[in-house]
Short mmCIF file of C-alpha atoms in Angstrom, two decimals:
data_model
loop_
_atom_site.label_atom_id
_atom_site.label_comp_id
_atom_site.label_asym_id
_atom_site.label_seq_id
_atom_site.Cartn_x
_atom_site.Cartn_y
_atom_site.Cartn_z
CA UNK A 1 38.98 -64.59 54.68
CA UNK A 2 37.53 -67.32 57.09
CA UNK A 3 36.02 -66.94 60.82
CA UNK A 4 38.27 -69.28 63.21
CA UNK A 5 39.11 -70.27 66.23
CA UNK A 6 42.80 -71.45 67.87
CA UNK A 7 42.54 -75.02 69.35
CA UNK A 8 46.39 -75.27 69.97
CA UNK A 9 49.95 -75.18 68.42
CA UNK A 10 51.33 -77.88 66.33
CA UNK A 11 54.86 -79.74 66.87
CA UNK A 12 55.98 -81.36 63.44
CA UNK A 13 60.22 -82.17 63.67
CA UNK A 14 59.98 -83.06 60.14
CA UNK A 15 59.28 -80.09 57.85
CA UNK A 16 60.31 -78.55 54.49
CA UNK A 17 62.64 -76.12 54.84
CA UNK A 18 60.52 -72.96 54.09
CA UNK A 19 58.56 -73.39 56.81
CA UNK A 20 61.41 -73.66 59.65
CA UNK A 21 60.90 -70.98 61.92
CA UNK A 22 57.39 -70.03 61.75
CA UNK A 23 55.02 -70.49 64.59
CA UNK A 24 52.16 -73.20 63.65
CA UNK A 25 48.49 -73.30 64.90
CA UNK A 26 46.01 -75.85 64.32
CA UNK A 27 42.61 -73.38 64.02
CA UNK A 28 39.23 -75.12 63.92
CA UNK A 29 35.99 -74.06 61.85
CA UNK A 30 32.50 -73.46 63.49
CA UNK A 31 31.64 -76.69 61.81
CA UNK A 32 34.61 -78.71 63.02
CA UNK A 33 36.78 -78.68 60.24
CA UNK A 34 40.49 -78.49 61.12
CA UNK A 35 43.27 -76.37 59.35
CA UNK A 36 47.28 -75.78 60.19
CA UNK A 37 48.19 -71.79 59.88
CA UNK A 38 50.91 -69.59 60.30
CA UNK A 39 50.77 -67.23 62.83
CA UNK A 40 52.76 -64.16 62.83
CA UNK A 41 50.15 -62.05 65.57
CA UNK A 42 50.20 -64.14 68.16
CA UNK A 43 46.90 -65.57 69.39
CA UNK A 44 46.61 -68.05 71.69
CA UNK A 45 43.94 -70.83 72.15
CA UNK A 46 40.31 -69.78 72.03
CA UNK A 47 40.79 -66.59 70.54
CA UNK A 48 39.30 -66.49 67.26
CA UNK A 49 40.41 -64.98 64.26
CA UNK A 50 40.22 -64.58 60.75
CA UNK A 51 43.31 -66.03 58.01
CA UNK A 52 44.53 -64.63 54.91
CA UNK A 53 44.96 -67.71 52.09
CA UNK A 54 46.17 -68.26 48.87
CA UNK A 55 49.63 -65.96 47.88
CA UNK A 56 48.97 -63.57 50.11
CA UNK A 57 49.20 -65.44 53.04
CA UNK A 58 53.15 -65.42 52.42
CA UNK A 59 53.22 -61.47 52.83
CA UNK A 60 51.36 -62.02 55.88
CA UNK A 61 53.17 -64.27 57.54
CA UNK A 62 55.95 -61.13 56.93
CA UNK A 63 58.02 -62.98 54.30
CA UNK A 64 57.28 -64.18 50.76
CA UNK A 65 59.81 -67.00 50.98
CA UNK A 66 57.42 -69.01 53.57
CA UNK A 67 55.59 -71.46 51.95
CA UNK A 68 52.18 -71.11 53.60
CA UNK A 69 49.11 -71.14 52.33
CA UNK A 70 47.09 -69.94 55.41
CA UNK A 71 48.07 -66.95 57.65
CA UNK A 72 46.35 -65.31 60.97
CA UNK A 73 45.89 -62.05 59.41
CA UNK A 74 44.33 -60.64 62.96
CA UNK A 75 42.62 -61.25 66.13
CA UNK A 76 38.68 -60.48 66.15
CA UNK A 77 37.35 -58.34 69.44
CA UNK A 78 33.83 -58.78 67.88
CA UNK A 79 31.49 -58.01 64.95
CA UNK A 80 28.57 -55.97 65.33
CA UNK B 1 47.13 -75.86 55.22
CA UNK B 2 45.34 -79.22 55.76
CA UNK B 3 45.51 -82.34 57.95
CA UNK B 4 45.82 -85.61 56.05
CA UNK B 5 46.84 -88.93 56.55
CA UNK B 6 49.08 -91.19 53.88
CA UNK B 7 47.57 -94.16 52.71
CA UNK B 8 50.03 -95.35 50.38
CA UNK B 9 52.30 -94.73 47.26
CA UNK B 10 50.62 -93.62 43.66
CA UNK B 11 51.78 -95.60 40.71
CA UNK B 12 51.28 -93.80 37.31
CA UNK B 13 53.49 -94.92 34.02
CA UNK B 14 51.87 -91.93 31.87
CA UNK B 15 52.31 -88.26 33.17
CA UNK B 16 53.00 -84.86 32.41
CA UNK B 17 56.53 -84.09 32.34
CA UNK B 18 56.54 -81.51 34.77
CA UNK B 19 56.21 -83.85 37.53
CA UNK B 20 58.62 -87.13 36.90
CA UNK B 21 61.15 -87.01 39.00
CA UNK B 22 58.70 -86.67 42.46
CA UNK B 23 57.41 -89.10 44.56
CA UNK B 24 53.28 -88.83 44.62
CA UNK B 25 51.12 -89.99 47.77
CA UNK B 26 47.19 -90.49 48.06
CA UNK B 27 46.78 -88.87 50.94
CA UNK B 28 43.23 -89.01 52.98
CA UNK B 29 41.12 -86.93 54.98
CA UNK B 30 39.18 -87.37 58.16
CA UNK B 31 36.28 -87.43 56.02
CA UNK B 32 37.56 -90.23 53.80
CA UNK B 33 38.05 -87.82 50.65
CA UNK B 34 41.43 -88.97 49.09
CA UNK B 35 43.96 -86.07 47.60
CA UNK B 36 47.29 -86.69 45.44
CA UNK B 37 50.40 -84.87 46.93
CA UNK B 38 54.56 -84.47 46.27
CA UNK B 39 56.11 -85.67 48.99
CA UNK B 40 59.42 -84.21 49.76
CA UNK B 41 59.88 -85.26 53.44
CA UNK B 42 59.42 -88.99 53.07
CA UNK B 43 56.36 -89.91 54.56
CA UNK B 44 55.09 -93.28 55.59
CA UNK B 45 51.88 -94.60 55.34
CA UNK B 46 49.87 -94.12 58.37
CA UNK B 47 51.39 -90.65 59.18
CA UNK B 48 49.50 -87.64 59.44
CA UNK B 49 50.93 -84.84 57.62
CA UNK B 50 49.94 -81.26 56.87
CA UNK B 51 50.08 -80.12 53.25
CA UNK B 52 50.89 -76.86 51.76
CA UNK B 53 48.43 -75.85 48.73
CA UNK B 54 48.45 -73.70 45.63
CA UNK B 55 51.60 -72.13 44.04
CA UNK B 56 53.26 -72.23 47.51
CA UNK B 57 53.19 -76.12 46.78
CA UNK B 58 55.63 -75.81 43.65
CA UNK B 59 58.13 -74.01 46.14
CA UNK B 60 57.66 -76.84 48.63
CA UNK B 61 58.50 -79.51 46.24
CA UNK B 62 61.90 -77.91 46.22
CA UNK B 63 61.66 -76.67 42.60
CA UNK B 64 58.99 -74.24 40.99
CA UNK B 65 59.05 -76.24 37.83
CA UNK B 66 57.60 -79.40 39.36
CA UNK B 67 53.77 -79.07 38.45
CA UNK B 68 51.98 -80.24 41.88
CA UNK B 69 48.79 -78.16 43.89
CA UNK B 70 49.95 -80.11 46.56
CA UNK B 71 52.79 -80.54 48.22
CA UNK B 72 53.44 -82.49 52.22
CA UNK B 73 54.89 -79.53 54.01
CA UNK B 74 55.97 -81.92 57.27
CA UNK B 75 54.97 -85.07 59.37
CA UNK B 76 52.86 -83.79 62.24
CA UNK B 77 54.54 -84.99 65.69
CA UNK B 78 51.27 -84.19 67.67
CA UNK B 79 49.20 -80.92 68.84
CA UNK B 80 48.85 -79.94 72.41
CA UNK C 1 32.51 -64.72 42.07
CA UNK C 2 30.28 -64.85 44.92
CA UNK C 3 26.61 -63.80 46.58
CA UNK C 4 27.28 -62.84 49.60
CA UNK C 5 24.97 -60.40 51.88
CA UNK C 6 26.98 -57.93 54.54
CA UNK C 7 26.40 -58.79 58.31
CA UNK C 8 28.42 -56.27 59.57
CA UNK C 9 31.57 -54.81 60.78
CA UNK C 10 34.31 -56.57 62.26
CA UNK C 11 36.42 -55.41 64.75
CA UNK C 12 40.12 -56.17 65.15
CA UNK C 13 42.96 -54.31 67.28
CA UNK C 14 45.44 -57.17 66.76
CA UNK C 15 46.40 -57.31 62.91
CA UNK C 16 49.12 -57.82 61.21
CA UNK C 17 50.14 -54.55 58.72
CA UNK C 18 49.16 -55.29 55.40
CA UNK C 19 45.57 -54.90 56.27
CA UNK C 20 45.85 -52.51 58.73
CA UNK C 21 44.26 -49.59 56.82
CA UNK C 22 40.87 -51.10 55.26
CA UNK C 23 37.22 -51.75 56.15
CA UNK C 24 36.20 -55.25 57.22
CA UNK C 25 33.07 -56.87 56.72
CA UNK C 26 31.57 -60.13 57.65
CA UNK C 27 29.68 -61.25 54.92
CA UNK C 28 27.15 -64.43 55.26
CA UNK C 29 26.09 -66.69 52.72
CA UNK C 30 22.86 -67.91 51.54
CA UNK C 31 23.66 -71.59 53.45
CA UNK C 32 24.75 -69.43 56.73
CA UNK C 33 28.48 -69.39 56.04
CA UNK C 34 30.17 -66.33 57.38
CA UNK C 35 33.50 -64.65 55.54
CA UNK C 36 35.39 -61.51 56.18
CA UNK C 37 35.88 -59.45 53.12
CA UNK C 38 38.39 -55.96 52.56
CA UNK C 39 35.11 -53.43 51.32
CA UNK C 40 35.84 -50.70 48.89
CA UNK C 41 32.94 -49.44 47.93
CA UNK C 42 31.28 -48.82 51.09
CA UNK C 43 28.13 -51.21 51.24
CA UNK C 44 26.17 -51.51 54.05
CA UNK C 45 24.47 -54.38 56.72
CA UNK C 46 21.50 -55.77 54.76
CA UNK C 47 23.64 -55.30 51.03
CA UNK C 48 23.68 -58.36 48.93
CA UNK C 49 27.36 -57.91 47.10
CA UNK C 50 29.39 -59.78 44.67
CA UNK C 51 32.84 -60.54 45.94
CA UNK C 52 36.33 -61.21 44.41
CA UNK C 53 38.76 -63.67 45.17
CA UNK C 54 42.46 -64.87 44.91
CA UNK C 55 45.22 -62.50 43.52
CA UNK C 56 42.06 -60.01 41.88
CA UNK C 57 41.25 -59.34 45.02
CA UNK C 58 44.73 -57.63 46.20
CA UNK C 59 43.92 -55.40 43.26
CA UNK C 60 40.11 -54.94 43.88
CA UNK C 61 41.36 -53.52 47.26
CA UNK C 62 42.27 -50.62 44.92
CA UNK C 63 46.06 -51.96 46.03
CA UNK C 64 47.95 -54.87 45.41
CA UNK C 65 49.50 -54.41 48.91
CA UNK C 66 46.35 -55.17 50.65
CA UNK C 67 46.73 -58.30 51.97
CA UNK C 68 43.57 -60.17 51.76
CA UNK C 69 42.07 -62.96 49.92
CA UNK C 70 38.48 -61.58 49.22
CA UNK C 71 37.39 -58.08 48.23
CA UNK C 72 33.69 -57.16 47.77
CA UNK C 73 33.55 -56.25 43.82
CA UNK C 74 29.97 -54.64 43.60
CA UNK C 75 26.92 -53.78 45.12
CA UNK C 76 23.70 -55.93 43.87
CA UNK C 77 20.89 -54.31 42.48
CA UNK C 78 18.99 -57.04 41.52
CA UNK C 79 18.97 -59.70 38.86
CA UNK C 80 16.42 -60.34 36.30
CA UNK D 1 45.75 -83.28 43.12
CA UNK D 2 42.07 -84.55 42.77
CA UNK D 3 41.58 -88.41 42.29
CA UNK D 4 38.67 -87.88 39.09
CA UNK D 5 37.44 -90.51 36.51
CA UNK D 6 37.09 -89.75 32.74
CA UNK D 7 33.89 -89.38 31.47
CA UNK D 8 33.85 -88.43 27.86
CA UNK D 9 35.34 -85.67 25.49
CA UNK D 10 33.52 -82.44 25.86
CA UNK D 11 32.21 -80.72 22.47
CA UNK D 12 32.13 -76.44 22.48
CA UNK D 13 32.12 -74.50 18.94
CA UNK D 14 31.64 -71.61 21.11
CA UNK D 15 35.10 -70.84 23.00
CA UNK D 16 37.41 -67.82 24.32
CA UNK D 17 40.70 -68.13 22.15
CA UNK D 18 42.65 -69.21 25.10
CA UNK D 19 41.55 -73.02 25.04
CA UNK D 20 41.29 -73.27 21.27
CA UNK D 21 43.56 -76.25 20.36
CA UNK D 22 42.94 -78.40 23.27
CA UNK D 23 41.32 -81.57 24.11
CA UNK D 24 38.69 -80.76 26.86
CA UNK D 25 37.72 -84.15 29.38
CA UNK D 26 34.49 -84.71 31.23
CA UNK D 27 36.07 -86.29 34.48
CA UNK D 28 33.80 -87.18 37.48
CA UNK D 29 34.76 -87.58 41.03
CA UNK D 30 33.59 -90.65 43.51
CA UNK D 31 30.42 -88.38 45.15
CA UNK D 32 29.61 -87.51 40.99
CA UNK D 33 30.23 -84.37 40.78
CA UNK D 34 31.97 -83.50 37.35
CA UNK D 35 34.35 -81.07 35.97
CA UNK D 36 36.51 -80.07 32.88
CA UNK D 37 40.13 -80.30 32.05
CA UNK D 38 42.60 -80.30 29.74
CA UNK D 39 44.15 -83.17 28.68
CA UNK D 40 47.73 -83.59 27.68
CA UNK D 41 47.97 -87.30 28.42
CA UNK D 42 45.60 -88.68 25.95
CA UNK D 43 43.57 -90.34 28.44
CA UNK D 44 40.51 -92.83 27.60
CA UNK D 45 37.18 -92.86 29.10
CA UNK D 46 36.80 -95.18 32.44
CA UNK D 47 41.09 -93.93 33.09
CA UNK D 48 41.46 -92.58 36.64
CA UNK D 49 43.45 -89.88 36.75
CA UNK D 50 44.89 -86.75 38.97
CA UNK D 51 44.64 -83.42 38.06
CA UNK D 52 46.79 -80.59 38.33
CA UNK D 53 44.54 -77.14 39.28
CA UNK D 54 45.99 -73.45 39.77
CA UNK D 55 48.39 -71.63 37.99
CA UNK D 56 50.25 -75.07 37.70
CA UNK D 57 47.52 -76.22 35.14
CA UNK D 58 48.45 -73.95 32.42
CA UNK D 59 52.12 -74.99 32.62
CA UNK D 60 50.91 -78.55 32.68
CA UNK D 61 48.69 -78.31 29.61
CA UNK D 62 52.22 -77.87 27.58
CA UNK D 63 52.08 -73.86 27.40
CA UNK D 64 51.24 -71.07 29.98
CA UNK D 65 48.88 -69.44 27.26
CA UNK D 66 46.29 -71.86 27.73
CA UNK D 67 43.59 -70.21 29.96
CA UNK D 68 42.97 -73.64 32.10
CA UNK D 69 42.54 -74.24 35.93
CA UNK D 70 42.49 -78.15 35.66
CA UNK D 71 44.90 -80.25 33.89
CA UNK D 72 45.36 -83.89 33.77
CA UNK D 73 48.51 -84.48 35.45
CA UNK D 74 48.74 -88.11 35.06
CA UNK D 75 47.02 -91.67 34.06
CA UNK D 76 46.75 -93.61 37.72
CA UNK D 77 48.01 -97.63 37.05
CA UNK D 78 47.04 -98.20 40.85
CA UNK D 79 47.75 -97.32 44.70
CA UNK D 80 49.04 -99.68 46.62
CA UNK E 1 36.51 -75.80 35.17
CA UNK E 2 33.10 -75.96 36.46
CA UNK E 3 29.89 -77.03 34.51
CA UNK E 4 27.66 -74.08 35.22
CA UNK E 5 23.78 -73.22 33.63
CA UNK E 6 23.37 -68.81 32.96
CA UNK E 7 20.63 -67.83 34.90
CA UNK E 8 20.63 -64.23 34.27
CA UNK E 9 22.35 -60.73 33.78
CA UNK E 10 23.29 -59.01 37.11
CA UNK E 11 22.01 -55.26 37.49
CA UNK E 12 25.32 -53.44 39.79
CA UNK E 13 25.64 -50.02 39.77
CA UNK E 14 28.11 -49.60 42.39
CA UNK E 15 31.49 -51.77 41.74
CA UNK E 16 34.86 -51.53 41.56
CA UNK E 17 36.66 -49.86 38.79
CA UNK E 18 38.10 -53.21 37.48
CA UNK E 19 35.23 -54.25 36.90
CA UNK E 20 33.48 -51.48 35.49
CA UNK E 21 33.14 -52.38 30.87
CA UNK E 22 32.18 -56.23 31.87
CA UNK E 23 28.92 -58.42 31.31
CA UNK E 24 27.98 -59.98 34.57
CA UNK E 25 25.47 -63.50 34.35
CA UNK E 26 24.60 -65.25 37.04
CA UNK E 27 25.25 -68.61 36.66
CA UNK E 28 23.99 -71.83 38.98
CA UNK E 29 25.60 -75.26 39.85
CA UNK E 30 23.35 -78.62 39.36
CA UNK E 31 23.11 -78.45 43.26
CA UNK E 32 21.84 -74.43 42.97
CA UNK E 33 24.49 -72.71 43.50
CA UNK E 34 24.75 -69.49 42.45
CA UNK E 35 28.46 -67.92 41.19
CA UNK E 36 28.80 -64.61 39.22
CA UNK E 37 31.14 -64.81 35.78
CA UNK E 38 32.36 -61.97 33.31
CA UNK E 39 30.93 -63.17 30.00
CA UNK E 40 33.27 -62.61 27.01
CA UNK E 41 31.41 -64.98 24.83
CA UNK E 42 28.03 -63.70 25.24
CA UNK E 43 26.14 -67.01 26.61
CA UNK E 44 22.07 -67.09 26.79
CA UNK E 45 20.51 -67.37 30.08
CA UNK E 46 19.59 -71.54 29.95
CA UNK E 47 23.02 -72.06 28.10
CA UNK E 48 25.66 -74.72 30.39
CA UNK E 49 29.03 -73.13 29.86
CA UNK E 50 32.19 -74.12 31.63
CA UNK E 51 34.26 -71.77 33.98
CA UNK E 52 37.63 -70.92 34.31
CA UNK E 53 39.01 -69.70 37.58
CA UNK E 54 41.82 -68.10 39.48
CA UNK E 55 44.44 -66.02 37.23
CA UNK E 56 43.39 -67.56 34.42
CA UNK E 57 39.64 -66.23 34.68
CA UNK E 58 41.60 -62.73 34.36
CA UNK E 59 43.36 -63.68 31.05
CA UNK E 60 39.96 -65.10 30.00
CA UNK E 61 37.97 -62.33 30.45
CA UNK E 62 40.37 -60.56 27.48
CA UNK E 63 42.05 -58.23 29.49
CA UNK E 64 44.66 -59.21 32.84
CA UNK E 65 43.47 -55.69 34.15
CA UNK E 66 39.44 -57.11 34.51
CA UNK E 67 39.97 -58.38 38.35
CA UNK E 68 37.34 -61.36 38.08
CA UNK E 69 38.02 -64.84 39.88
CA UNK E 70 35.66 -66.81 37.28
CA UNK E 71 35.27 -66.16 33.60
CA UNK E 72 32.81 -68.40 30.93
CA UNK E 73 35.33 -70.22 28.81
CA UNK E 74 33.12 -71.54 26.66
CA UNK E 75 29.57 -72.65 25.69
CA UNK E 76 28.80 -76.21 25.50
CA UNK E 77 27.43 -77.85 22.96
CA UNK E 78 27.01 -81.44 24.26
CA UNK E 79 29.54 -84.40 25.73
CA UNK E 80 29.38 -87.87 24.50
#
């Protein structure tokens, strides 16, 4: 699972249908790198947090029918 | 899921039949790397799309037969 | 399969429920990239691991409920 | 789908049974950095082509039994 | 399928059950990388094999139960 942060939700009006009602982020890596996820936790920009990928990201964003391939899967508080 | 860009249409007269019927895109990154993708929402060159990955891609072409790792999951409108 | 060495715990009060019962780790790589892996077999800050990912490593969580997308599959002891 | 060049056939007497009856490519990306698929396509040395990866790549390769992750999907005539 | 060289067995006594009957070799990239593979055809430490990953490394590896992401597929012999 990868270390990121939340820059800021994403507005698309055109989208296949399996992805209709989810919430989009646009997360950035430490080195810059930009990915869209699903969110189903609810973090808000600057938090950072780690995303699930691959098929499990569908049972994390609560529903196997949504076709995502990255999920939040939590908010980090810190490591040690 | 990841942020590309359409450059143009793919033309290919020999392919496997598990992916005739689609329309394929090169698609391009902000670092220049170019990736082919289904396009089921009708994109036009120049916009900048996010695209939906691995087996969740065959479910975004809008069958499971159609072959494709990658599939444009909508046209990005803009982020905050 | 990966080298990874464990950094430490990670600590999250916001996640969503398929992961909600297992031990995190931030694992680091030999080029400085940091992951967060589901451990099962209890290694420790310092430990140089092996880790599994995709579907294997739902499974290597000892449950295919788990939802994560890397599991740490082994300790290292050395190699020769 | 990776963009990838055709390098040459690849020769293994050594194989797991899985991949016994197929034609294994050499294929090379722009930055050189080269991988193996199966080809279904009969494509030539110097042929562009896109590849199919994932769980997709053993239907592609004509059969599901074939233990592949990269398939040729298709030989590229030109992008516009 | 990656191009990889065997470097060496890898020494784990602590792992995960699914793991537990399998022959581990570290294996490096041309750019020194280092991956771990379950070895079903028994390669030699300087041998370049080629990798199979994902679901199909688990098929590979002679048993779906053996939860490894990257299996040797085969040893090469040479490419044109």
């Amino acid at each position: 699972m990868e270390i990121l942060q939340v820059e800021s939700a994403l507005v698309c009006t055109s989208r296949v249908s399996g992805l209709q009602k989810t919430s989009l982020r646009v997360l950035r890596s430490e080195s810059g790198r930009r990915q869209v996820a699903v969110d189903p936790v609810g973090a808000r920009p600057g938090n950072w947090v780690y995303t699930v990928s691959g098929s499990a990201a569908r049972y994390a964003a609560g529903d196997f029918e949504v076709l995502t391939d990255l999920t939040i899967g939590g908010i980090i508080d810190y490591w040690e």
